[in-house]
PDB file of C-alpha atoms in Angstrom:
ATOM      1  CA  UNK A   1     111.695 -13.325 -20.171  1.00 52.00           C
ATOM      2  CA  UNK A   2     111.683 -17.077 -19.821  1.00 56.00           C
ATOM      3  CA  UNK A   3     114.309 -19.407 -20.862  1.00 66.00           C
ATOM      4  CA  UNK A   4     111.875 -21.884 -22.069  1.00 61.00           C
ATOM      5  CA  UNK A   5     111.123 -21.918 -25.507  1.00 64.00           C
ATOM      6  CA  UNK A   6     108.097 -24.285 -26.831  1.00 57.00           C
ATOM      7  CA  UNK A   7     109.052 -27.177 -29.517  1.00 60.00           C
ATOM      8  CA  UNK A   8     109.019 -26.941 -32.813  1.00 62.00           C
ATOM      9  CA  UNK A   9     106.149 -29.372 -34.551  1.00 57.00           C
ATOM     10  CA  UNK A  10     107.965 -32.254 -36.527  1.00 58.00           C
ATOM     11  CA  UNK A  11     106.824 -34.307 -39.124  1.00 61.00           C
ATOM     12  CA  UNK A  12     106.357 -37.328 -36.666  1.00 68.00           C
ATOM     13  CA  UNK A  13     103.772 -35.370 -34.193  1.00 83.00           C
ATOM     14  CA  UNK A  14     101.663 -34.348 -37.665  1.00 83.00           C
ATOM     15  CA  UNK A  15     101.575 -38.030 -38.423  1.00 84.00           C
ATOM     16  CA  UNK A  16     100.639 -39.198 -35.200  1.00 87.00           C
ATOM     17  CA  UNK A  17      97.627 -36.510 -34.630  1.00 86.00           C
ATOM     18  CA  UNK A  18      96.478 -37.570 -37.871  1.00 87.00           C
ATOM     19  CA  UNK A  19      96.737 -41.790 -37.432  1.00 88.00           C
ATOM     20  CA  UNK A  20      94.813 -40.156 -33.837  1.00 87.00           C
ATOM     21  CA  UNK A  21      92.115 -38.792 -36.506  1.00 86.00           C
ATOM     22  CA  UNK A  22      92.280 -41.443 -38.627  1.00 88.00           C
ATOM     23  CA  UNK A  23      91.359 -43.678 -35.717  1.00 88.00           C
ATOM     24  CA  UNK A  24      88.589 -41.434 -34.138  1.00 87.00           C
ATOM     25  CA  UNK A  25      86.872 -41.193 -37.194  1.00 84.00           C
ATOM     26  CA  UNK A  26      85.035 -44.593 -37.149  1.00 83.00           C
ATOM     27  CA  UNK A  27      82.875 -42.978 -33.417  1.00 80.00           C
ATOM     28  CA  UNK A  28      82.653 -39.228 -34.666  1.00 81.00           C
ATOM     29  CA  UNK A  29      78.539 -39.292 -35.937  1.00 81.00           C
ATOM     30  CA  UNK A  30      76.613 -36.815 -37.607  1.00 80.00           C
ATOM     31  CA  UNK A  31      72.956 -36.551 -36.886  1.00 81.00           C
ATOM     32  CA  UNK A  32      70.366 -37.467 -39.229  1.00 85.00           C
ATOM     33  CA  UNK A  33      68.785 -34.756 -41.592  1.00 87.00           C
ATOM     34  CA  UNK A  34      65.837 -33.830 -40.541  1.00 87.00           C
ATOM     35  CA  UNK A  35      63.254 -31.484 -43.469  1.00 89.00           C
ATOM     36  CA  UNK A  36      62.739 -27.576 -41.777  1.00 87.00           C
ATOM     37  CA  UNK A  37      60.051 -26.394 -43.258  1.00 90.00           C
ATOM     38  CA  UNK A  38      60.430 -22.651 -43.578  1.00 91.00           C
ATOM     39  CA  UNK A  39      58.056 -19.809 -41.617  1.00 89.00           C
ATOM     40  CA  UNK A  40      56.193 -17.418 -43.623  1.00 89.00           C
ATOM     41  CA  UNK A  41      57.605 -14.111 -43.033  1.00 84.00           C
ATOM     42  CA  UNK A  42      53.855 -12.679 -42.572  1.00 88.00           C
ATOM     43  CA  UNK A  43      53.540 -15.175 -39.233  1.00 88.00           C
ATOM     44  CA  UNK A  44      57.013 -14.016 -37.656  1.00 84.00           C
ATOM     45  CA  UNK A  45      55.774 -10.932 -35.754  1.00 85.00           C
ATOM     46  CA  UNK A  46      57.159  -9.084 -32.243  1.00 84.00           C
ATOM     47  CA  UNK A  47      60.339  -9.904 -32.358  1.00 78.00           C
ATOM     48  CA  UNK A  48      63.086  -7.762 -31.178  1.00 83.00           C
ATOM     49  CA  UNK A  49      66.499  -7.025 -31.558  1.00 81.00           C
ATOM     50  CA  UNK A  50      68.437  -4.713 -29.152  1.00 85.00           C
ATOM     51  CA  UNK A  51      70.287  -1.970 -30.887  1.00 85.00           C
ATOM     52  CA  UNK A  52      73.629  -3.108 -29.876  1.00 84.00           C
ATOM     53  CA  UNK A  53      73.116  -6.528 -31.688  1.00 84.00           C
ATOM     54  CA  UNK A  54      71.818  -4.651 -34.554  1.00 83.00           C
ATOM     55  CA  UNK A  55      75.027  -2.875 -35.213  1.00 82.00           C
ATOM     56  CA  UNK A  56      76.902  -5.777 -34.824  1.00 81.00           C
ATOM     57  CA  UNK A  57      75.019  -7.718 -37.652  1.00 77.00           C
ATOM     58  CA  UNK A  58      74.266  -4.871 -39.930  1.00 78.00           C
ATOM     59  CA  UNK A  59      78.432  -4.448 -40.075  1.00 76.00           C
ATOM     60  CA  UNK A  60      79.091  -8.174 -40.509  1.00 75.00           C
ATOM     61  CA  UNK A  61      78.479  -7.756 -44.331  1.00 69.00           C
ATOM     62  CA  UNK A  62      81.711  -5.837 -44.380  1.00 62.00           C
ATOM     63  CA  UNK A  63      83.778  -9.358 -43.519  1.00 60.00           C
ATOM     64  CA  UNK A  64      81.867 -10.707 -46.568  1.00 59.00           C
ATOM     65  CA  UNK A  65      82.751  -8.532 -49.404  1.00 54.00           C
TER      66      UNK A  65
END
């Protein structure tokens, strides 16, 4: 087991990551909306979905409820 033992957090790191936030914020851009017009479901046609992915996303509703 090591000796080491990582520092706590104190109040003074917190307030420097967020001046270091408050100061990237200015160059952090979003990108402009753009309009998605949705597909008919009657056009969307031969698409599949291996059975292994289908599992997966027919239990994600479980994390939802």
């Amino acid at each position: 087991m090591s000796k080491h033992t990582a520092p706590r957090e104190s109040e003074v790191s917190l307030a420097e990551l967020r001046g270091d936030c408050a100061r990237m914020a200015p160059h952090w851009t979003t990108p402009k909306k753009t309009v998605v017009t949705p597909v008919k479901p009657s056009l969307i046609h031969g698409i599949t979905v291996p059975p292994a992915s289908a599992r997966l996303v027919d239990a994600m509703s479980e994390y939802g409820e």
